[in-house]
Each structure stands twice: as C-alpha cells, then as structure tokens.
Tab-separated table of C-alpha atoms in Angstrom:
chain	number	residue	atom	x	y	z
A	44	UNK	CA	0.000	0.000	0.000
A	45	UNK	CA	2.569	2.291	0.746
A	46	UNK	CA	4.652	1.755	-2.161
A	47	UNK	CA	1.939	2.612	-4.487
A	48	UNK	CA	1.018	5.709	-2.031
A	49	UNK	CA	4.330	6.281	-3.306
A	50	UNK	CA	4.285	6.442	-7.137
A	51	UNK	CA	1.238	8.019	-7.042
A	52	UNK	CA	2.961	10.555	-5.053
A	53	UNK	CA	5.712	10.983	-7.766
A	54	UNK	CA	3.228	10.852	-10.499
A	55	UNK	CA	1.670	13.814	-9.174
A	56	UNK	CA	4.657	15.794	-8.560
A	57	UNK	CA	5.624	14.729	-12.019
A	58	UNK	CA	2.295	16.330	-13.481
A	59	UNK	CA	2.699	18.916	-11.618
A	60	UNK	CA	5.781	20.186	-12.754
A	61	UNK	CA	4.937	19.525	-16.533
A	62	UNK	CA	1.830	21.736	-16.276
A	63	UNK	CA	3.701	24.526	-14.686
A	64	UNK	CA	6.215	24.418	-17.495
A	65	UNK	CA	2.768	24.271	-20.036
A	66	UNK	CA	1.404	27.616	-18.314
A	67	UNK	CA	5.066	29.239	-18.845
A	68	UNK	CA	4.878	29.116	-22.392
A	69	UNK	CA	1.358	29.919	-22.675
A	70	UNK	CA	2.492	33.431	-20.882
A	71	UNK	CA	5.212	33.669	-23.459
A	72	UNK	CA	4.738	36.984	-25.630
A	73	UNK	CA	6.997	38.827	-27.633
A	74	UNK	CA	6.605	42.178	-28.817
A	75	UNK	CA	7.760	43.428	-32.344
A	76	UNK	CA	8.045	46.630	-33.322
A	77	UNK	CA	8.798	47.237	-37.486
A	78	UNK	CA	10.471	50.494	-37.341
A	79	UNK	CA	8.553	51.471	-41.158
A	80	UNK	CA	10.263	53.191	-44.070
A	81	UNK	CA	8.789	57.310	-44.778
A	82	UNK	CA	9.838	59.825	-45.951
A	83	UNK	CA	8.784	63.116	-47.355
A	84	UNK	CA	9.443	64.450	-51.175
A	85	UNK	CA	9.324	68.197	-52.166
A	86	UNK	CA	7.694	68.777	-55.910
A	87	UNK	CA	7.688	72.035	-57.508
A	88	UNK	CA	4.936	74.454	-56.722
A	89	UNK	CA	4.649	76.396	-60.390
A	90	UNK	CA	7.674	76.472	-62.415
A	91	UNK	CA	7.084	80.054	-64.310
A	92	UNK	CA	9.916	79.038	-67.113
A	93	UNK	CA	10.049	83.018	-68.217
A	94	UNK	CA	11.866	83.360	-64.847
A	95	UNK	CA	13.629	80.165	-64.504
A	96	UNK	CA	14.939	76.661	-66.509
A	97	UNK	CA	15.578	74.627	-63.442
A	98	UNK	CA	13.743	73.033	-60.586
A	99	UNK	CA	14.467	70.758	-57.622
A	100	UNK	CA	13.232	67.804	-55.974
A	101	UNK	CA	13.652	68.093	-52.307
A	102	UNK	CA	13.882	65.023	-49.888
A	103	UNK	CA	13.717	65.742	-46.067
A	104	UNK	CA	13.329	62.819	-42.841
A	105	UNK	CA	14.579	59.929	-45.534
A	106	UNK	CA	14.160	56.216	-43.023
A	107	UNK	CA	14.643	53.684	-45.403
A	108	UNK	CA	16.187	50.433	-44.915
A	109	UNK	CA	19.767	49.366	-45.592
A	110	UNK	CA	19.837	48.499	-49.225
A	111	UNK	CA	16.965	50.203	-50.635
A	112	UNK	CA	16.992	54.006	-52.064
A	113	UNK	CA	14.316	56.509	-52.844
A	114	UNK	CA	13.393	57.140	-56.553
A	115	UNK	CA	11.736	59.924	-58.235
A	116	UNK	CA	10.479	59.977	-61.259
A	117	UNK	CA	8.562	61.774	-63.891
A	118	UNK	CA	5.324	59.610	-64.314
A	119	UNK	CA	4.910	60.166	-68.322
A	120	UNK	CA	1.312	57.495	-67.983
A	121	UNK	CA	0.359	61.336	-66.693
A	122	UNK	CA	2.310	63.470	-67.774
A	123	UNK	CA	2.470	64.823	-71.725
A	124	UNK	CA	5.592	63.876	-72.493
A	125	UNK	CA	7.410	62.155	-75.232
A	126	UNK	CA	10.984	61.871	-75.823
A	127	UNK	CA	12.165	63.801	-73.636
A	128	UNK	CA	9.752	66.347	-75.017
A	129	UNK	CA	6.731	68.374	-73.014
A	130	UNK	CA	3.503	68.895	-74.373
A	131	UNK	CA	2.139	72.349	-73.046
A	132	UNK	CA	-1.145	73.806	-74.604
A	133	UNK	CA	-3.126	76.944	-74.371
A	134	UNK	CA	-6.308	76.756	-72.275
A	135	UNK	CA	-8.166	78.270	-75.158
A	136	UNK	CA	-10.471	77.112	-77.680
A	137	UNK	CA	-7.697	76.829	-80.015
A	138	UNK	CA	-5.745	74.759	-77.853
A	139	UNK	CA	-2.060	75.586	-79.327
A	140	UNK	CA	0.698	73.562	-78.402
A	141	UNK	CA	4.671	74.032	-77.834
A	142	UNK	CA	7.116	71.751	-76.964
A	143	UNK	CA	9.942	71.883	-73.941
A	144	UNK	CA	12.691	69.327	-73.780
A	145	UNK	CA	13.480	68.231	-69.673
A	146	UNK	CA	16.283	66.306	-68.604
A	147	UNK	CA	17.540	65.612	-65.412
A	148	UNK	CA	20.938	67.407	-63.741
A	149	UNK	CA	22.888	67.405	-61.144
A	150	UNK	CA	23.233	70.784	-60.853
A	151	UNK	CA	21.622	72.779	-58.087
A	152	UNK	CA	21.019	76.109	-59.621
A	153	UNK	CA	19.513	77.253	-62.721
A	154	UNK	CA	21.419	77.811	-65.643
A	155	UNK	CA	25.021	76.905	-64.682
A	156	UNK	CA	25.417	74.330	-67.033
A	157	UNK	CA	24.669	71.804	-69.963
A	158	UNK	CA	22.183	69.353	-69.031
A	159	UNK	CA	24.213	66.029	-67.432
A	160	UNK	CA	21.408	63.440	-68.681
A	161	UNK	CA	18.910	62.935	-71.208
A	162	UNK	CA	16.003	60.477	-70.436
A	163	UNK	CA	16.301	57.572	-71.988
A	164	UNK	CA	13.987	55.100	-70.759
A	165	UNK	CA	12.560	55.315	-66.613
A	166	UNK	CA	12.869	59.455	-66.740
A	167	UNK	CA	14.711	59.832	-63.241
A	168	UNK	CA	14.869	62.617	-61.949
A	169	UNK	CA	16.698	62.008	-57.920
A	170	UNK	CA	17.318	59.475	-56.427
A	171	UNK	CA	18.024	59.803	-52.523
A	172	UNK	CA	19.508	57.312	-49.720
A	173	UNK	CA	18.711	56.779	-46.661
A	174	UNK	CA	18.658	59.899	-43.877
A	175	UNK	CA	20.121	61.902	-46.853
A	176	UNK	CA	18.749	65.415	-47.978
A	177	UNK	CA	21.165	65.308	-50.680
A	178	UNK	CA	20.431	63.741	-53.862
A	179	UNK	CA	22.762	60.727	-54.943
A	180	UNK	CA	21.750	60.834	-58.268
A	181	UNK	CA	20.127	64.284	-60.376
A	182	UNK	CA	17.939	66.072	-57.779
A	183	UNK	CA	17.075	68.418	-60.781
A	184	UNK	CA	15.543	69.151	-63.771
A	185	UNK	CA	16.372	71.491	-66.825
A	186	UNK	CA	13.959	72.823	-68.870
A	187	UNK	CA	14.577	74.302	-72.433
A	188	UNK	CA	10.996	75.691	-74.280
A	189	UNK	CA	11.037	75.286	-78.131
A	190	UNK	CA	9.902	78.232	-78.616
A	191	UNK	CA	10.903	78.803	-82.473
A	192	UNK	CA	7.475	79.375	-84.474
A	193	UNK	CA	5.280	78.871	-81.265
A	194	UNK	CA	2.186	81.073	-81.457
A	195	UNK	CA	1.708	83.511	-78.629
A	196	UNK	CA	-0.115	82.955	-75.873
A	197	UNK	CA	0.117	81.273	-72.203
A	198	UNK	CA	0.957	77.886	-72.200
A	199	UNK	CA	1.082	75.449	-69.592
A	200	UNK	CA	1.798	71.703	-68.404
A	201	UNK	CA	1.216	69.751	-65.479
A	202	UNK	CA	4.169	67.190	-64.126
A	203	UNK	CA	3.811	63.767	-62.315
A	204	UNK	CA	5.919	61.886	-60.521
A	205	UNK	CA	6.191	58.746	-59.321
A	206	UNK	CA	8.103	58.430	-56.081
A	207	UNK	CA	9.314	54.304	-54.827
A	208	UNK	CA	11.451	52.896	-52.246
A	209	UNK	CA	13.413	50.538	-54.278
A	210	UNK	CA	16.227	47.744	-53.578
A	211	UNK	CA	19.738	49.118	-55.096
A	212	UNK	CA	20.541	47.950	-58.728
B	237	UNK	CA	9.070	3.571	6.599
B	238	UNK	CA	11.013	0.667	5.039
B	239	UNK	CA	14.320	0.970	3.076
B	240	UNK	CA	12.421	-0.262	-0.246
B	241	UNK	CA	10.025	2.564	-0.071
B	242	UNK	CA	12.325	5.058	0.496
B	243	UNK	CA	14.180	4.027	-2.850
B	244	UNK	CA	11.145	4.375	-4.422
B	245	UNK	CA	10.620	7.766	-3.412
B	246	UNK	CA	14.151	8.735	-4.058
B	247	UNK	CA	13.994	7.107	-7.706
B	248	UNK	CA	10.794	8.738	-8.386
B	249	UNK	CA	12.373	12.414	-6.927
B	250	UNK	CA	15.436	11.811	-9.412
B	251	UNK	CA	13.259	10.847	-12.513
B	252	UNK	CA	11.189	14.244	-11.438
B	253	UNK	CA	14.174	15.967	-11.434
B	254	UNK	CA	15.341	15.248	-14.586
B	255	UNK	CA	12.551	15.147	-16.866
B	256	UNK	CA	11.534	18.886	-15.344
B	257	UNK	CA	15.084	19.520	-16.438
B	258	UNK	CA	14.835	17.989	-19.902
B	259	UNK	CA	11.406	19.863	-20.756
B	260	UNK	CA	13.074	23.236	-19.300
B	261	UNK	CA	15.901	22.889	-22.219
B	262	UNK	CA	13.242	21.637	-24.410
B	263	UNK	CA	11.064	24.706	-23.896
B	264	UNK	CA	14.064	27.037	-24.138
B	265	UNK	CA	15.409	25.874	-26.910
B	266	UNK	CA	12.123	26.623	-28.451
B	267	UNK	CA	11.351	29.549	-27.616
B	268	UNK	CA	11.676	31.459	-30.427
B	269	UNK	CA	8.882	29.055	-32.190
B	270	UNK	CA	6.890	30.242	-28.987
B	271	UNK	CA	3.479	32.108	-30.502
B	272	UNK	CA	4.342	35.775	-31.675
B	273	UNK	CA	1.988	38.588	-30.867
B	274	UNK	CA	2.823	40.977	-33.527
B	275	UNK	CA	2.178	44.781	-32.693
B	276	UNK	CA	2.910	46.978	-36.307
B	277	UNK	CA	1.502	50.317	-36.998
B	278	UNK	CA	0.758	51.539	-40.094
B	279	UNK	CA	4.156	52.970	-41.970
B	280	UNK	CA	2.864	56.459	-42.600
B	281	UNK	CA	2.040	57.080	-38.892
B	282	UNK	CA	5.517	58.289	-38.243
B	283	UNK	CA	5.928	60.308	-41.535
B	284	UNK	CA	3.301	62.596	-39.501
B	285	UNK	CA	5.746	64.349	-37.213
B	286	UNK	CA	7.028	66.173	-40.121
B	287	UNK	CA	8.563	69.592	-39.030
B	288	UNK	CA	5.711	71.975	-40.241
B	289	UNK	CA	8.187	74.654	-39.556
B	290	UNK	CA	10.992	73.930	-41.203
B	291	UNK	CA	13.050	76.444	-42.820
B	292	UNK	CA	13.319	75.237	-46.255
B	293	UNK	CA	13.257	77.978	-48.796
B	294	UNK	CA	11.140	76.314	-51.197
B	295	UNK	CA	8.023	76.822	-48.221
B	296	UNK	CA	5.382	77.984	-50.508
B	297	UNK	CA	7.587	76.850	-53.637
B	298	UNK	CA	7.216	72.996	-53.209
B	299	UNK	CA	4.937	70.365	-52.163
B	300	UNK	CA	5.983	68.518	-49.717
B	301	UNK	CA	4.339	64.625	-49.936
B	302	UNK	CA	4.456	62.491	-47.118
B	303	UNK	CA	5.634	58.786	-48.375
B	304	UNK	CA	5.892	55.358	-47.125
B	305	UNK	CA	6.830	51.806	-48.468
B	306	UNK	CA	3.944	50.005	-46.656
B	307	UNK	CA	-0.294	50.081	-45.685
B	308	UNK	CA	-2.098	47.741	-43.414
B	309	UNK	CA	-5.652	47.170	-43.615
B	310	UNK	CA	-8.433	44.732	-42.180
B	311	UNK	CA	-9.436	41.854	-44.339
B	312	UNK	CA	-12.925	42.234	-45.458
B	313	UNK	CA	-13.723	45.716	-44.424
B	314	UNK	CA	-14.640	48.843	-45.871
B	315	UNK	CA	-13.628	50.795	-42.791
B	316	UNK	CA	-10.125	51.561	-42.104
B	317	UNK	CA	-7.242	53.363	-40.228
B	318	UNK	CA	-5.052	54.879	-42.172
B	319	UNK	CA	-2.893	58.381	-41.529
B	320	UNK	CA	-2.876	60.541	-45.001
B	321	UNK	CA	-2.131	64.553	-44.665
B	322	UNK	CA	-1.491	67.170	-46.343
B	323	UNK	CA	1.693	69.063	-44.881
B	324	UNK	CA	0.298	72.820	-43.221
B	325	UNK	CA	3.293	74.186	-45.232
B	326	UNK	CA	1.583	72.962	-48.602
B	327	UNK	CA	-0.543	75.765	-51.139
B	328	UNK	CA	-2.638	73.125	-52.282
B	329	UNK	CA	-5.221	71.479	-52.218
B	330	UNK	CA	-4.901	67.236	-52.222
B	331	UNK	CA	-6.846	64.633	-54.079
B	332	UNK	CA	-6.238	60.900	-52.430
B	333	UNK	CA	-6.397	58.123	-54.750
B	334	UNK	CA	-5.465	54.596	-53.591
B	335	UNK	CA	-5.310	51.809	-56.871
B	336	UNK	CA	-4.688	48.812	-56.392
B	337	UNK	CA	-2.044	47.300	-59.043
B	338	UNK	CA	-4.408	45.953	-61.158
B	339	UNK	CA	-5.471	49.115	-61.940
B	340	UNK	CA	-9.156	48.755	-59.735
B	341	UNK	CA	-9.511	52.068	-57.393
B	342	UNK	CA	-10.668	50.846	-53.872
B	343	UNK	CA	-10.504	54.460	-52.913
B	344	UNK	CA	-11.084	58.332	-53.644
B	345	UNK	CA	-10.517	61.206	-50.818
B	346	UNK	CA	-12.500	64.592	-51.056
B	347	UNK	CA	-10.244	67.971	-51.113
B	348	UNK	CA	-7.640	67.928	-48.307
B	349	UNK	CA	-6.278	70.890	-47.129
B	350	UNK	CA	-3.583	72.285	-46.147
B	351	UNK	CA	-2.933	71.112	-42.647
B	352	UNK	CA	-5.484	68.900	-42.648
B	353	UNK	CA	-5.571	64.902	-42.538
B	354	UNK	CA	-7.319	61.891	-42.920
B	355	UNK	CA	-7.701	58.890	-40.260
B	356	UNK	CA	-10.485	56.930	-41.441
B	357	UNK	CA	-11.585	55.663	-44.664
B	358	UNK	CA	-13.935	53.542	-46.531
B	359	UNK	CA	-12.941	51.612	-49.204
B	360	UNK	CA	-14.968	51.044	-52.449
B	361	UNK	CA	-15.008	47.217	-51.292
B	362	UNK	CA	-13.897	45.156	-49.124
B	363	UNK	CA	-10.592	43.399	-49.722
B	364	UNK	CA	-9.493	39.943	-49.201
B	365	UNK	CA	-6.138	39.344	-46.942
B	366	UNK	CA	-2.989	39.671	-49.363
B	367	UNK	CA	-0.785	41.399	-50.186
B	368	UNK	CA	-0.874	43.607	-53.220
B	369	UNK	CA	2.978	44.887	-53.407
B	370	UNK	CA	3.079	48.050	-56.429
B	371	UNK	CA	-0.336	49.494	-55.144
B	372	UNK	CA	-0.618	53.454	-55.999
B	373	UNK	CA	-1.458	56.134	-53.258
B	374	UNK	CA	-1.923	58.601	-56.786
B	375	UNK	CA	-1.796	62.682	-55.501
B	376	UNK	CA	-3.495	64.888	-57.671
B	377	UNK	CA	-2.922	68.822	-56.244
B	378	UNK	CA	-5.092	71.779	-56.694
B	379	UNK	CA	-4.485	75.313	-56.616
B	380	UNK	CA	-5.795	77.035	-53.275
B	381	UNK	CA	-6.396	79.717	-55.111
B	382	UNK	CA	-8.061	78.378	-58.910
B	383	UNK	CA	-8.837	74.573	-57.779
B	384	UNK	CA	-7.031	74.151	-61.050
B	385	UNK	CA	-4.857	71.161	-61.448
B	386	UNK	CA	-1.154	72.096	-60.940
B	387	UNK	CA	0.356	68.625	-60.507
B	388	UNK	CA	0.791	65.530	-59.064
B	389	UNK	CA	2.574	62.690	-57.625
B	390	UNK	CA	2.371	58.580	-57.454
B	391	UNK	CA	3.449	57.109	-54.661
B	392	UNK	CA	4.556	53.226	-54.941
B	393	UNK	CA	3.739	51.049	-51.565
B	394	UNK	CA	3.117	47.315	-50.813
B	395	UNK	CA	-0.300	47.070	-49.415
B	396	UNK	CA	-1.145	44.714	-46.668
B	397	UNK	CA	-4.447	43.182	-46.186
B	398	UNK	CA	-4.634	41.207	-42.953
C-alpha cells in the first residue's frame, strides 16, 4: 500500500511540474516593433519658365532600410511627355501647343550648365539614400521651351511623378 | 518507513528531477517558435511628425508629400485606419487616390487641405487578406487659389491586407 502511495505521489509531482512548465509558455509573448520606411518628397509648386529653366526635388526625414533608395520619377502614364519632349497647350479654344525638352541634372542652380542626362527610358529625376537630404543621383531638372514658331499665348503643363522605395541595382 | 520505499521515493524524486530539467531545455530551446503577438503600426504614422516649420526655402515653392513603403488594412472591411495629410506648409489642395495594381480604385478622398488629414476611410469594397505589393497612393494637387490642377505625384507602396 505504501509503495503505491508512493508512485502516485511521484506521479503527481511529475504532473505537476509539466503543467507549470505548459502555463510558462502559454504566458510567453513577444513584442515586435517594425520600425517602417517614410519619408517626405518636395515637388515644384509652379515652375514660371520666363523666370527660370531649373527646378528641384527636395527630400527631407529619408528612413529607409539598408539596401533600398528613394526614386523619383517623372510619371509620363500622366504626364504629356514624349521623348524627352513636353507637351504644353493653351487653355483656349484653339488649344495651341509648344514643346519643352526636360532632362535631369545634377546641378543645383539654374542655368550653370549643360544638361548632365537625357532620359532615356525610366525618366529619373533624384534618387536619394537613406537619412540623406542630398540627392545621390540628379535632384534636378532642366527645362529648355522650343519656342521657335510657337504662337503667342500662355501655355502650360502639369508634371507627375512617381516616387518608390526601391532595392539598389 | 522501510528501506524499499524510500528508494522508491528517491527514484521517483530523481526521474522528477530530470525530466523537469529535460522539458526546461526543451522549452528554451524553443522559444523562439513560442506564438508571436505581432504589434505593427501603419508605416505612414511616423511620416506625420514632419517639421511643419521647417526652414526650407522652397516653403510655398514645393509640395511637400508624405511617403511610405507600406499600408495595413483589415481583411474584409470597408472601414479603415489609415494616416494621409497634407503638410500645413503645402498651397494646395490634395486629391487621395489609392489603386490597387491591377489598376481597380478601392478608394477616392474629397479635397484635403492644407494642414489637414485623414484617419479613417472607406474603401470602395472590401478586400481579401494579401498582399498587393506596387499598389498606388496617386496625388493629384489643386491650386488654393483656382482649384485648377497644378500637378501631381504617385506614390509606390506594398499594401497589406490582414
């Protein structure tokens, strides 16, 4: 009698400390946190190109992760443009339209110098890394207006971009 | 109590011993398998502490556009959380678009402006969970002053439904 008083006395301690160990990892929790990639771009406003034949792209609080950059470029599914060529029209009835070529530069101000790329297929325009303000690639646009034989009259254009967090090539 | 019982007992303590001691390294070395509780927030929540004051000269110039990688929603709901603004700074008005890759538009904001900012949304429809990676938040910005299109931006992020 008392050697079975016995196992079942171990048995139970046994079982006992198994279902203690079985409530610890039911308590188990881990928290995660994904620290997310953001960032904010800068587009020009108005471009008036009477006054000016540049513009920036800005980049400020750029979190990315390691390996991947932020590229901007000019969305031509919405924007007029054609080989390397801008469509603006008139808003009139007569709708009259004038050309402007636009490549990207690496140049920060307007008109100190030849244009440093012409578009030839994915139209970038900066391309930024990661807690950088300062472009790593372009960062700028030139614009030059064909204006030889253009009608007068006030022409404009509207620009789209498309802006992706991409792996590095 | 007799010497045979007393081996028992001492047996039985030993074999207690040891097995707790097995199943302790058993459980630690699996603990990293061990249930996850995941707590993520959307990504654009902390592109909202942009610095409305900041002392770029373009202020007034530019549009600044808030961008992130990555959206969460809830599987099969119309309702969601999301965090979409348009920078005080900005002189135009926003338009909110969100396309999914195949081109379908589960969403269209009203006029934001300047300063102001959306938290919840309802979709179009209802989604499914996946995830639908080259989804377009599409910007379309108005003039303050004509409500005239000036331009516009795409912004490329992996939507997760969950």
């Amino acid at each position: 009698m008392k050697s079975l008083a016995s196992i079942v006395f171990s048995f139970a301690m046994l079982i006992g400390c198994i279902s203690s160990v079985a409530y610890a990892y039911d308590s188990y929790t881990t928290l995660e946190y994904t620290v997310p990639s953001s960032y904010t771009i800068e587009i020009p406003l108005y471009i008036d190109l009477n006054e000016t034949d540049a513009a920036l792209i800005l980049a400020h609080d750029v979190e990315l992760p390691e390996g991947q950059e932020l590229v901007v470029k000019i969305d031509t599914s919405l924007s007029q443009i054609n080989d390397n060529v801008l469509q603006l029209t008139t808003a009139d009835s007569s709708s009259k339209t004038m050309g402007c070529y636009i490549c990207a530069t690496d140049e920060t101000e307007s008109g100190t110098g030849a244009p440093t790329a012409v578009f030839e297929t994915d139209y970038t325009v900066a391309v930024f890394e990661n807690g950088s303000e300062t472009p790593i690639q372009y960062g700028g646009m030139l614009f030059t207006p064909l204006k030889d034989g253009v009608k007068r009259g006030q022409y404009t254009a509207s620009l789209y971009y498309s802006i992706t967090v991409m792996d590095y090539l | 109590m007799e010497q045979g019982h007393i081996l028992i007992i001492g047996a039985s303590a030993i074999i207690v011993i040891v097995l707790f001691t097995v199943v302790l390294f058993v459980y630690a070395g699996n603990s990293t398998g061990a249930e996850t509780y995941e707590i993520r927030y959307p990504t654009q929540e902390t592109a909202q502490n942009e610095n409305t004051d900041s002392e770029s000269a373009s202020a007034g110039e530019y549009i600044a556009i808030q961008g992130f990688d990555r959206l969460i929603f809830r599987a099969n709901k119309t309702n969601q959380i999301v965090s979409l603004c348009n920078p005080a700074k900005n002189k135009c008005y926003f338009q909110i678009k969100i396309v999914l890759p195949d081109g379908r538009e589960i969403y269209n904001s009203d006029m934001i402006a300047p300063n102001e900012s959306i938290s919840k949304i309802n979709l179009n429809t209802a989604l499914p969970k996946g995830t639908h990676e080259n989804s377009a938040l599409i910007y379309t910005c108005y003039s303050t002053d004509t409500l005239k299109i000036i331009n516009g931006a795409t912004i490329k992020f992996t939507l997760e439904v969950r």
